[in-house]
């Protein structure tokens, strides 16, 4: 049977649900961290029970479960633990938390180098873009002496992703998610929502820090939320059958995204060489002053 393309009804339903749930999670992360932490524990326990009682475990289910666990309890769960108990935990364990977050961020980006290219040119080029962004990020971490994290009134602050890097990373990941490996409508709003939530957290925290300091928190919230929605999809309450939109061919997607990838890798290389030629830009690890109001 010929694939009719993308179902617009399902597309709008999934993305409407994603926007509403992400808005709710953003509110909880800003003002009700304890409630969000309880949700994280509940969904983690439920997912573990369901996975245990599956009749068979194929490779896709196993990888999906591992991804969910890395994002839910070991990602957002750890961040919320420090957010809730930061006054007691931060003085003793913030350095170890920074190391944990740094390792998680670097490892998460590095494994994307090995994403299947799907036999596409943009898939092959994305590996070089990913490496360039990773080197750039490591340089920014080194400027902070790898003491990259901070908490302020429950808000998770990550200080080593400049705004230019955030935008380049967004462009890179949009191209990455267009590959056949990531053929899912659930992640189509990943980048727009991550950027919107970054702005929302910045405003909700009364612009206490530079805008890009909130990207780490926003990306953690959005990525985890969309992954949970894939694990527990909210289905349409009625039958649907189109209308359909024909998907672009792989060579057409290559023509769209390869120029974007070339711009990103060019900008990343420019930033890398600029950092190499200006080592004096290193900043003190204790420089966490707020933005003047």
PDB file of C-alpha atoms in Angstrom:
ATOM      1  CA  UNK A   1       0.000   0.000   0.000  1.00  0.00           C
ATOM      2  CA  UNK A   2       1.323   3.438  -0.963  1.00  0.00           C
ATOM      3  CA  UNK A   3       1.993   5.753   1.974  1.00  0.00           C
ATOM      4  CA  UNK A   4      -0.507   8.637   1.578  1.00  0.00           C
ATOM      5  CA  UNK A   5       1.799  11.024   3.459  1.00  0.00           C
ATOM      6  CA  UNK A   6       1.394  12.965   6.683  1.00  0.00           C
ATOM      7  CA  UNK A   7      -2.056  12.984   8.266  1.00  0.00           C
ATOM      8  CA  UNK A   8      -2.829  16.630   9.064  1.00  0.00           C
ATOM      9  CA  UNK A   9      -5.493  15.758  11.642  1.00  0.00           C
ATOM     10  CA  UNK A  10      -3.047  13.644  13.633  1.00  0.00           C
ATOM     11  CA  UNK A  11      -0.319  16.236  13.098  1.00  0.00           C
ATOM     12  CA  UNK A  12      -2.349  19.096  14.578  1.00  0.00           C
ATOM     13  CA  UNK A  13      -3.645  16.917  17.414  1.00  0.00           C
ATOM     14  CA  UNK A  14      -0.194  15.728  18.498  1.00  0.00           C
ATOM     15  CA  UNK A  15       1.309  19.196  18.340  1.00  0.00           C
ATOM     16  CA  UNK A  16      -1.586  20.838  20.174  1.00  0.00           C
ATOM     17  CA  UNK A  17      -1.242  18.284  22.972  1.00  0.00           C
ATOM     18  CA  UNK A  18       2.536  18.817  23.024  1.00  0.00           C
ATOM     19  CA  UNK A  19       2.186  22.602  23.325  1.00  0.00           C
ATOM     20  CA  UNK A  20      -0.384  22.378  26.135  1.00  0.00           C
ATOM     21  CA  UNK A  21       1.574  19.793  28.128  1.00  0.00           C
ATOM     22  CA  UNK A  22       4.872  21.675  27.715  1.00  0.00           C
ATOM     23  CA  UNK A  23       3.180  24.890  28.920  1.00  0.00           C
ATOM     24  CA  UNK A  24       1.910  23.025  31.992  1.00  0.00           C
ATOM     25  CA  UNK A  25       5.331  21.509  32.685  1.00  0.00           C
ATOM     26  CA  UNK A  26       6.977  24.931  32.284  1.00  0.00           C
ATOM     27  CA  UNK A  27       4.587  26.380  34.879  1.00  0.00           C
ATOM     28  CA  UNK A  28       5.282  23.537  37.322  1.00  0.00           C
ATOM     29  CA  UNK A  29       9.044  23.838  36.792  1.00  0.00           C
ATOM     30  CA  UNK A  30       8.871  27.555  37.580  1.00  0.00           C
ATOM     31  CA  UNK A  31       6.523  27.601  40.569  1.00  0.00           C
ATOM     32  CA  UNK A  32       5.649  24.037  41.659  1.00  0.00           C
ATOM     33  CA  UNK A  33       8.836  21.997  41.397  1.00  0.00           C
ATOM     34  CA  UNK A  34       7.732  19.546  44.086  1.00  0.00           C
ATOM     35  CA  UNK A  35       4.569  18.634  42.160  1.00  0.00           C
ATOM     36  CA  UNK A  36       6.587  18.155  38.972  1.00  0.00           C
ATOM     37  CA  UNK A  37       9.061  15.985  40.886  1.00  0.00           C
ATOM     38  CA  UNK A  38       6.176  13.776  42.063  1.00  0.00           C
ATOM     39  CA  UNK A  39       5.021  13.434  38.442  1.00  0.00           C
ATOM     40  CA  UNK A  40       8.552  12.404  37.449  1.00  0.00           C
ATOM     41  CA  UNK A  41       8.652   9.725  40.147  1.00  0.00           C
ATOM     42  CA  UNK A  42       5.170   8.464  39.249  1.00  0.00           C
ATOM     43  CA  UNK A  43       5.864   8.180  35.514  1.00  0.00           C
ATOM     44  CA  UNK A  44       9.236   6.554  36.209  1.00  0.00           C
ATOM     45  CA  UNK A  45       7.660   3.922  38.451  1.00  0.00           C
ATOM     46  CA  UNK A  46       4.825   3.311  35.983  1.00  0.00           C
ATOM     47  CA  UNK A  47       7.220   2.942  33.049  1.00  0.00           C
ATOM     48  CA  UNK A  48       9.388   0.472  34.996  1.00  0.00           C
ATOM     49  CA  UNK A  49       6.360  -1.641  35.918  1.00  0.00           C
ATOM     50  CA  UNK A  50       5.059  -1.659  32.342  1.00  0.00           C
ATOM     51  CA  UNK A  51       8.459  -2.521  30.908  1.00  0.00           C
ATOM     52  CA  UNK A  52       8.884  -5.369  33.395  1.00  0.00           C
ATOM     53  CA  UNK A  53       5.594  -6.974  32.379  1.00  0.00           C
ATOM     54  CA  UNK A  54       6.039  -6.658  28.605  1.00  0.00           C
ATOM     55  CA  UNK A  55       5.623 -10.079  27.007  1.00  0.00           C
ATOM     56  CA  UNK A  56       8.674  -9.517  24.817  1.00  0.00           C
ATOM     57  CA  UNK A  57      11.439  -6.929  24.684  1.00  0.00           C
ATOM     58  CA  UNK A  58      12.626  -6.065  21.192  1.00  0.00           C
ATOM     59  CA  UNK A  59      15.557  -3.718  20.577  1.00  0.00           C
ATOM     60  CA  UNK A  60      13.313  -0.713  19.846  1.00  0.00           C
ATOM     61  CA  UNK A  61      11.428  -1.058  23.141  1.00  0.00           C
ATOM     62  CA  UNK A  62      14.658  -1.528  25.077  1.00  0.00           C
ATOM     63  CA  UNK A  63      16.272   1.563  23.539  1.00  0.00           C
ATOM     64  CA  UNK A  64      13.104   3.605  24.076  1.00  0.00           C
ATOM     65  CA  UNK A  65      12.999   2.565  27.726  1.00  0.00           C
ATOM     66  CA  UNK A  66      16.682   3.405  28.250  1.00  0.00           C
ATOM     67  CA  UNK A  67      16.161   6.821  26.648  1.00  0.00           C
ATOM     68  CA  UNK A  68      13.140   7.479  28.870  1.00  0.00           C
ATOM     69  CA  UNK A  69      15.081   6.552  32.013  1.00  0.00           C
ATOM     70  CA  UNK A  70      18.052   8.728  31.061  1.00  0.00           C
ATOM     71  CA  UNK A  71      15.789  11.721  30.492  1.00  0.00           C
ATOM     72  CA  UNK A  72      13.183  11.259  33.221  1.00  0.00           C
ATOM     73  CA  UNK A  73      14.782  10.156  36.529  1.00  0.00           C
ATOM     74  CA  UNK A  74      18.457  10.679  35.613  1.00  0.00           C
ATOM     75  CA  UNK A  75      17.882  13.926  33.729  1.00  0.00           C
ATOM     76  CA  UNK A  76      14.931  16.029  34.813  1.00  0.00           C
ATOM     77  CA  UNK A  77      14.617  14.120  38.088  1.00  0.00           C
ATOM     78  CA  UNK A  78      18.175  14.970  39.155  1.00  0.00           C
ATOM     79  CA  UNK A  79      17.726  18.626  38.170  1.00  0.00           C
ATOM     80  CA  UNK A  80      14.494  18.875  40.175  1.00  0.00           C
ATOM     81  CA  UNK A  81      16.100  17.196  43.186  1.00  0.00           C
ATOM     82  CA  UNK A  82      18.718  19.934  43.305  1.00  0.00           C
ATOM     83  CA  UNK A  83      16.126  22.604  42.539  1.00  0.00           C
ATOM     84  CA  UNK A  84      13.968  21.542  45.496  1.00  0.00           C
ATOM     85  CA  UNK A  85      16.783  20.902  47.963  1.00  0.00           C
ATOM     86  CA  UNK A  86      19.354  23.365  46.592  1.00  0.00           C
ATOM     87  CA  UNK A  87      19.789  25.224  49.883  1.00  0.00           C
ATOM     88  CA  UNK A  88      20.939  22.033  51.595  1.00  0.00           C
ATOM     89  CA  UNK A  89      22.632  20.250  48.697  1.00  0.00           C
ATOM     90  CA  UNK A  90      24.233  23.061  46.703  1.00  0.00           C
ATOM     91  CA  UNK A  91      27.087  23.981  49.089  1.00  0.00           C
ATOM     92  CA  UNK A  92      28.312  20.382  49.326  1.00  0.00           C
ATOM     93  CA  UNK A  93      27.421  18.806  46.015  1.00  0.00           C
ATOM     94  CA  UNK A  94      27.182  21.563  43.384  1.00  0.00           C
ATOM     95  CA  UNK A  95      30.655  20.774  42.023  1.00  0.00           C
ATOM     96  CA  UNK A  96      29.735  17.098  41.604  1.00  0.00           C
ATOM     97  CA  UNK A  97      26.393  18.086  40.099  1.00  0.00           C
ATOM     98  CA  UNK A  98      28.195  20.299  37.566  1.00  0.00           C
ATOM     99  CA  UNK A  99      30.431  17.375  36.630  1.00  0.00           C
ATOM    100  CA  UNK A 100      27.396  15.113  36.259  1.00  0.00           C
ATOM    101  CA  UNK A 101      25.585  17.640  34.055  1.00  0.00           C
ATOM    102  CA  UNK A 102      28.710  18.340  31.994  1.00  0.00           C
ATOM    103  CA  UNK A 103      29.207  14.626  31.354  1.00  0.00           C
ATOM    104  CA  UNK A 104      25.528  14.148  30.468  1.00  0.00           C
ATOM    105  CA  UNK A 105      25.512  17.098  28.055  1.00  0.00           C
ATOM    106  CA  UNK A 106      28.774  16.153  26.344  1.00  0.00           C
ATOM    107  CA  UNK A 107      27.853  12.458  26.116  1.00  0.00           C
ATOM    108  CA  UNK A 108      24.394  13.247  24.735  1.00  0.00           C
ATOM    109  CA  UNK A 109      25.851  15.410  21.964  1.00  0.00           C
ATOM    110  CA  UNK A 110      28.723  13.012  21.243  1.00  0.00           C
ATOM    111  CA  UNK A 111      26.476   9.978  20.702  1.00  0.00           C
ATOM    112  CA  UNK A 112      24.592  11.955  18.048  1.00  0.00           C
ATOM    113  CA  UNK A 113      27.755  11.712  15.924  1.00  0.00           C
ATOM    114  CA  UNK A 114      26.882   8.038  15.453  1.00  0.00           C
ATOM    115  CA  UNK A 115      23.261   8.606  14.415  1.00  0.00           C
ATOM    116  CA  UNK A 116      22.433   6.613  11.256  1.00  0.00           C
ATOM    117  CA  UNK A 117      22.651   8.908   8.248  1.00  0.00           C
ATOM    118  CA  UNK A 118      19.800   7.163   6.453  1.00  0.00           C
ATOM    119  CA  UNK A 119      21.834   7.141   3.256  1.00  0.00           C
ATOM    120  CA  UNK A 120      21.507  10.933   2.966  1.00  0.00           C
ATOM    121  CA  UNK A 121      24.109  13.634   2.420  1.00  0.00           C
ATOM    122  CA  UNK A 122      22.728  15.770   5.251  1.00  0.00           C
ATOM    123  CA  UNK A 123      23.019  12.763   7.558  1.00  0.00           C
ATOM    124  CA  UNK A 124      26.723  12.409   6.793  1.00  0.00           C
ATOM    125  CA  UNK A 125      27.331  16.153   7.100  1.00  0.00           C
ATOM    126  CA  UNK A 126      25.492  16.299  10.431  1.00  0.00           C
ATOM    127  CA  UNK A 127      28.314  14.299  12.035  1.00  0.00           C
ATOM    128  CA  UNK A 128      30.830  17.044  11.265  1.00  0.00           C
ATOM    129  CA  UNK A 129      28.396  19.742  12.414  1.00  0.00           C
ATOM    130  CA  UNK A 130      27.879  17.835  15.659  1.00  0.00           C
ATOM    131  CA  UNK A 131      31.619  17.565  16.312  1.00  0.00           C
ATOM    132  CA  UNK A 132      32.111  21.272  15.643  1.00  0.00           C
ATOM    133  CA  UNK A 133      29.321  22.200  18.066  1.00  0.00           C
ATOM    134  CA  UNK A 134      30.745  19.820  20.674  1.00  0.00           C
ATOM    135  CA  UNK A 135      34.240  21.355  20.473  1.00  0.00           C
ATOM    136  CA  UNK A 136      32.738  24.842  20.698  1.00  0.00           C
ATOM    137  CA  UNK A 137      30.707  23.871  23.770  1.00  0.00           C
ATOM    138  CA  UNK A 138      33.741  22.321  25.471  1.00  0.00           C
ATOM    139  CA  UNK A 139      35.621  25.580  24.945  1.00  0.00           C
ATOM    140  CA  UNK A 140      32.762  27.512  26.559  1.00  0.00           C
ATOM    141  CA  UNK A 141      32.738  25.078  29.499  1.00  0.00           C
ATOM    142  CA  UNK A 142      36.480  25.511  29.899  1.00  0.00           C
ATOM    143  CA  UNK A 143      35.991  29.281  30.155  1.00  0.00           C
ATOM    144  CA  UNK A 144      33.913  28.614  33.275  1.00  0.00           C
ATOM    145  CA  UNK A 145      36.468  26.091  34.550  1.00  0.00           C
ATOM    146  CA  UNK A 146      33.725  23.475  33.968  1.00  0.00           C
ATOM    147  CA  UNK A 147      31.748  24.902  36.897  1.00  0.00           C
ATOM    148  CA  UNK A 148      28.766  25.439  34.648  1.00  0.00           C
ATOM    149  CA  UNK A 149      25.672  25.108  36.834  1.00  0.00           C
ATOM    150  CA  UNK A 150      23.839  27.120  39.436  1.00  0.00           C
ATOM    151  CA  UNK A 151      20.404  27.176  41.070  1.00  0.00           C
ATOM    152  CA  UNK A 152      18.431  30.271  41.954  1.00  0.00           C
ATOM    153  CA  UNK A 153      14.977  29.983  43.544  1.00  0.00           C
ATOM    154  CA  UNK A 154      14.448  26.597  41.931  1.00  0.00           C
ATOM    155  CA  UNK A 155      15.608  27.680  38.465  1.00  0.00           C
ATOM    156  CA  UNK A 156      18.365  25.571  36.925  1.00  0.00           C
ATOM    157  CA  UNK A 157      21.038  27.797  35.376  1.00  0.00           C
ATOM    158  CA  UNK A 158      23.511  26.432  32.800  1.00  0.00           C
ATOM    159  CA  UNK A 159      26.149  29.045  31.997  1.00  0.00           C
ATOM    160  CA  UNK A 160      28.143  27.550  29.113  1.00  0.00           C
ATOM    161  CA  UNK A 161      25.885  27.681  26.055  1.00  0.00           C
ATOM    162  CA  UNK A 162      26.120  31.115  24.380  1.00  0.00           C
ATOM    163  CA  UNK A 163      23.071  32.333  22.499  1.00  0.00           C
ATOM    164  CA  UNK A 164      24.871  31.894  19.166  1.00  0.00           C
ATOM    165  CA  UNK A 165      25.576  28.259  20.102  1.00  0.00           C
ATOM    166  CA  UNK A 166      21.922  27.759  21.082  1.00  0.00           C
ATOM    167  CA  UNK A 167      20.701  28.961  17.681  1.00  0.00           C
ATOM    168  CA  UNK A 168      23.319  26.933  15.796  1.00  0.00           C
ATOM    169  CA  UNK A 169      22.405  23.858  17.814  1.00  0.00           C
ATOM    170  CA  UNK A 170      18.719  24.411  17.009  1.00  0.00           C
ATOM    171  CA  UNK A 171      19.448  24.580  13.272  1.00  0.00           C
ATOM    172  CA  UNK A 172      21.651  21.472  13.490  1.00  0.00           C
ATOM    173  CA  UNK A 173      19.042  19.467  15.378  1.00  0.00           C
ATOM    174  CA  UNK A 174      16.211  20.449  13.011  1.00  0.00           C
ATOM    175  CA  UNK A 175      18.266  18.962  10.164  1.00  0.00           C
ATOM    176  CA  UNK A 176      19.096  15.913  12.292  1.00  0.00           C
ATOM    177  CA  UNK A 177      15.447  15.247  13.128  1.00  0.00           C
ATOM    178  CA  UNK A 178      14.588  15.306   9.426  1.00  0.00           C
ATOM    179  CA  UNK A 179      16.515  12.048   8.939  1.00  0.00           C
ATOM    180  CA  UNK A 180      14.555   8.806   8.412  1.00  0.00           C
ATOM    181  CA  UNK A 181      15.849   7.524  11.767  1.00  0.00           C
ATOM    182  CA  UNK A 182      13.830  10.190  13.582  1.00  0.00           C
ATOM    183  CA  UNK A 183      10.674   9.817  11.501  1.00  0.00           C
ATOM    184  CA  UNK A 184       8.252  10.958  14.196  1.00  0.00           C
ATOM    185  CA  UNK A 185       5.775  13.818  14.340  1.00  0.00           C
ATOM    186  CA  UNK A 186       6.276  14.052  18.104  1.00  0.00           C
ATOM    187  CA  UNK A 187       9.655  15.782  17.786  1.00  0.00           C
ATOM    188  CA  UNK A 188       8.754  18.293  15.093  1.00  0.00           C
ATOM    189  CA  UNK A 189       8.229  21.017  17.724  1.00  0.00           C
ATOM    190  CA  UNK A 190      11.329  20.157  19.775  1.00  0.00           C
ATOM    191  CA  UNK A 191      13.398  23.150  18.680  1.00  0.00           C
ATOM    192  CA  UNK A 192      10.625  25.795  18.561  1.00  0.00           C
ATOM    193  CA  UNK A 193       9.341  24.755  21.982  1.00  0.00           C
ATOM    194  CA  UNK A 194      12.846  24.662  23.501  1.00  0.00           C
ATOM    195  CA  UNK A 195      13.462  28.238  22.356  1.00  0.00           C
ATOM    196  CA  UNK A 196      10.010  29.451  23.432  1.00  0.00           C
ATOM    197  CA  UNK A 197      10.378  27.861  26.878  1.00  0.00           C
ATOM    198  CA  UNK A 198      13.842  29.438  27.190  1.00  0.00           C
ATOM    199  CA  UNK A 199      12.267  32.863  26.667  1.00  0.00           C
ATOM    200  CA  UNK A 200       9.406  31.967  29.049  1.00  0.00           C
ATOM    201  CA  UNK A 201      11.767  30.899  31.847  1.00  0.00           C
ATOM    202  CA  UNK A 202      13.810  34.055  31.283  1.00  0.00           C
ATOM    203  CA  UNK A 203      10.693  36.189  31.780  1.00  0.00           C
ATOM    204  CA  UNK A 204       9.280  34.116  34.641  1.00  0.00           C
ATOM    205  CA  UNK A 205      12.607  34.458  36.459  1.00  0.00           C
ATOM    206  CA  UNK A 206      12.350  38.231  35.938  1.00  0.00           C
ATOM    207  CA  UNK A 207      15.344  38.334  33.576  1.00  0.00           C
ATOM    208  CA  UNK A 208      17.692  37.615  36.472  1.00  0.00           C
ATOM    209  CA  UNK A 209      20.372  36.105  34.213  1.00  0.00           C
ATOM    210  CA  UNK A 210      21.288  36.297  30.510  1.00  0.00           C
ATOM    211  CA  UNK A 211      18.779  34.611  28.214  1.00  0.00           C
ATOM    212  CA  UNK A 212      21.025  31.726  27.163  1.00  0.00           C
ATOM    213  CA  UNK A 213      21.522  30.637  30.788  1.00  0.00           C
ATOM    214  CA  UNK A 214      17.992  29.184  30.666  1.00  0.00           C
ATOM    215  CA  UNK A 215      18.461  26.989  27.593  1.00  0.00           C
ATOM    216  CA  UNK A 216      19.758  24.002  29.552  1.00  0.00           C
ATOM    217  CA  UNK A 217      16.639  23.988  31.727  1.00  0.00           C
ATOM    218  CA  UNK A 218      14.265  24.560  28.812  1.00  0.00           C
ATOM    219  CA  UNK A 219      15.796  21.842  26.646  1.00  0.00           C
ATOM    220  CA  UNK A 220      15.667  19.369  29.535  1.00  0.00           C
ATOM    221  CA  UNK A 221      11.992  20.137  30.156  1.00  0.00           C
ATOM    222  CA  UNK A 222      10.900  19.993  26.511  1.00  0.00           C
ATOM    223  CA  UNK A 223      12.914  16.926  25.480  1.00  0.00           C
ATOM    224  CA  UNK A 224      11.748  14.949  28.508  1.00  0.00           C
ATOM    225  CA  UNK A 225       8.122  15.999  28.066  1.00  0.00           C
ATOM    226  CA  UNK A 226       8.009  15.036  24.382  1.00  0.00           C
ATOM    227  CA  UNK A 227       9.648  11.682  25.147  1.00  0.00           C
ATOM    228  CA  UNK A 228       7.073  10.944  27.847  1.00  0.00           C
ATOM    229  CA  UNK A 229       4.300  11.841  25.379  1.00  0.00           C
ATOM    230  CA  UNK A 230       5.760   9.316  22.932  1.00  0.00           C
ATOM    231  CA  UNK A 231       5.744   6.685  25.679  1.00  0.00           C
ATOM    232  CA  UNK A 232       2.219   7.628  26.801  1.00  0.00           C
ATOM    233  CA  UNK A 233       0.531   9.097  23.711  1.00  0.00           C
ATOM    234  CA  UNK A 234      -2.806  10.873  24.098  1.00  0.00           C
ATOM    235  CA  UNK A 235      -4.847   9.489  21.218  1.00  0.00           C
ATOM    236  CA  UNK A 236      -7.595  11.213  19.301  1.00  0.00           C
ATOM    237  CA  UNK A 237     -11.061  10.644  20.829  1.00  0.00           C
ATOM    238  CA  UNK A 238     -12.576  10.088  17.372  1.00  0.00           C
ATOM    239  CA  UNK A 239     -11.752   8.314  14.133  1.00  0.00           C
ATOM    240  CA  UNK A 240      -9.735  10.236  11.579  1.00  0.00           C
ATOM    241  CA  UNK A 241      -8.714   9.747   7.985  1.00  0.00           C
ATOM    242  CA  UNK A 242      -6.788  12.656   6.532  1.00  0.00           C
ATOM    243  CA  UNK A 243      -6.455  15.044   4.912  1.00  0.00           C
ATOM    244  CA  UNK A 244      -2.914  14.103   3.953  1.00  0.00           C
ATOM    245  CA  UNK A 245       0.123  16.093   2.887  1.00  0.00           C
ATOM    246  CA  UNK A 246       2.783  14.453   0.749  1.00  0.00           C
ATOM    247  CA  UNK A 247       6.168  14.315   2.481  1.00  0.00           C
ATOM    248  CA  UNK A 248       9.271  15.687   0.789  1.00  0.00           C
ATOM    249  CA  UNK A 249      11.729  13.235  -0.738  1.00  0.00           C
ATOM    250  CA  UNK A 250      15.137  12.720   0.877  1.00  0.00           C
ATOM    251  CA  UNK A 251      16.989  14.529  -1.915  1.00  0.00           C
ATOM    252  CA  UNK A 252      14.633  17.496  -1.532  1.00  0.00           C
ATOM    253  CA  UNK A 253      15.325  17.589   2.210  1.00  0.00           C
ATOM    254  CA  UNK A 254      19.062  17.433   1.447  1.00  0.00           C
ATOM    255  CA  UNK A 255      18.723  20.499  -0.777  1.00  0.00           C
ATOM    256  CA  UNK A 256      16.945  22.360   2.032  1.00  0.00           C
ATOM    257  CA  UNK A 257      19.133  21.446   4.995  1.00  0.00           C
ATOM    258  CA  UNK A 258      22.671  21.115   3.591  1.00  0.00           C
ATOM    259  CA  UNK A 259      23.057  24.908   3.070  1.00  0.00           C
ATOM    260  CA  UNK A 260      21.845  25.440   6.642  1.00  0.00           C
ATOM    261  CA  UNK A 261      24.331  22.866   7.937  1.00  0.00           C
ATOM    262  CA  UNK A 262      27.173  24.528   6.036  1.00  0.00           C
ATOM    263  CA  UNK A 263      26.308  27.890   7.585  1.00  0.00           C
ATOM    264  CA  UNK A 264      26.214  26.305  11.059  1.00  0.00           C
ATOM    265  CA  UNK A 265      29.545  24.518  10.690  1.00  0.00           C
ATOM    266  CA  UNK A 266      31.118  27.690   9.291  1.00  0.00           C
ATOM    267  CA  UNK A 267      29.883  29.758  12.229  1.00  0.00           C
ATOM    268  CA  UNK A 268      30.979  27.063  14.701  1.00  0.00           C
ATOM    269  CA  UNK A 269      34.487  26.897  13.222  1.00  0.00           C
ATOM    270  CA  UNK A 270      34.709  30.689  13.358  1.00  0.00           C
ATOM    271  CA  UNK A 271      33.790  30.605  17.066  1.00  0.00           C
ATOM    272  CA  UNK A 272      36.278  27.791  17.743  1.00  0.00           C
ATOM    273  CA  UNK A 273      39.207  29.650  16.156  1.00  0.00           C
ATOM    274  CA  UNK A 274      38.151  32.857  17.882  1.00  0.00           C
ATOM    275  CA  UNK A 275      38.298  31.067  21.242  1.00  0.00           C
ATOM    276  CA  UNK A 276      41.701  29.612  20.391  1.00  0.00           C
ATOM    277  CA  UNK A 277      43.091  33.026  19.447  1.00  0.00           C
ATOM    278  CA  UNK A 278      41.584  34.775  22.482  1.00  0.00           C
ATOM    279  CA  UNK A 279      42.385  32.610  25.519  1.00  0.00           C
ATOM    280  CA  UNK A 280      42.052  35.689  27.741  1.00  0.00           C
ATOM    281  CA  UNK A 281      38.269  35.378  27.498  1.00  0.00           C
ATOM    282  CA  UNK A 282      38.273  32.825  30.333  1.00  0.00           C
ATOM    283  CA  UNK A 283      35.866  33.807  33.085  1.00  0.00           C
ATOM    284  CA  UNK A 284      35.959  33.249  36.810  1.00  0.00           C
ATOM    285  CA  UNK A 285      33.891  30.270  38.003  1.00  0.00           C
ATOM    286  CA  UNK A 286      32.333  32.439  40.703  1.00  0.00           C
ATOM    287  CA  UNK A 287      31.150  35.073  38.251  1.00  0.00           C
ATOM    288  CA  UNK A 288      27.417  34.369  38.471  1.00  0.00           C
ATOM    289  CA  UNK A 289      26.211  37.906  38.923  1.00  0.00           C
ATOM    290  CA  UNK A 290      22.712  38.772  37.855  1.00  0.00           C
ATOM    291  CA  UNK A 291      21.772  40.955  34.955  1.00  0.00           C
ATOM    292  CA  UNK A 292      21.010  44.515  36.082  1.00  0.00           C
ATOM    293  CA  UNK A 293      17.282  45.178  36.157  1.00  0.00           C
TER     294      UNK A 293
END
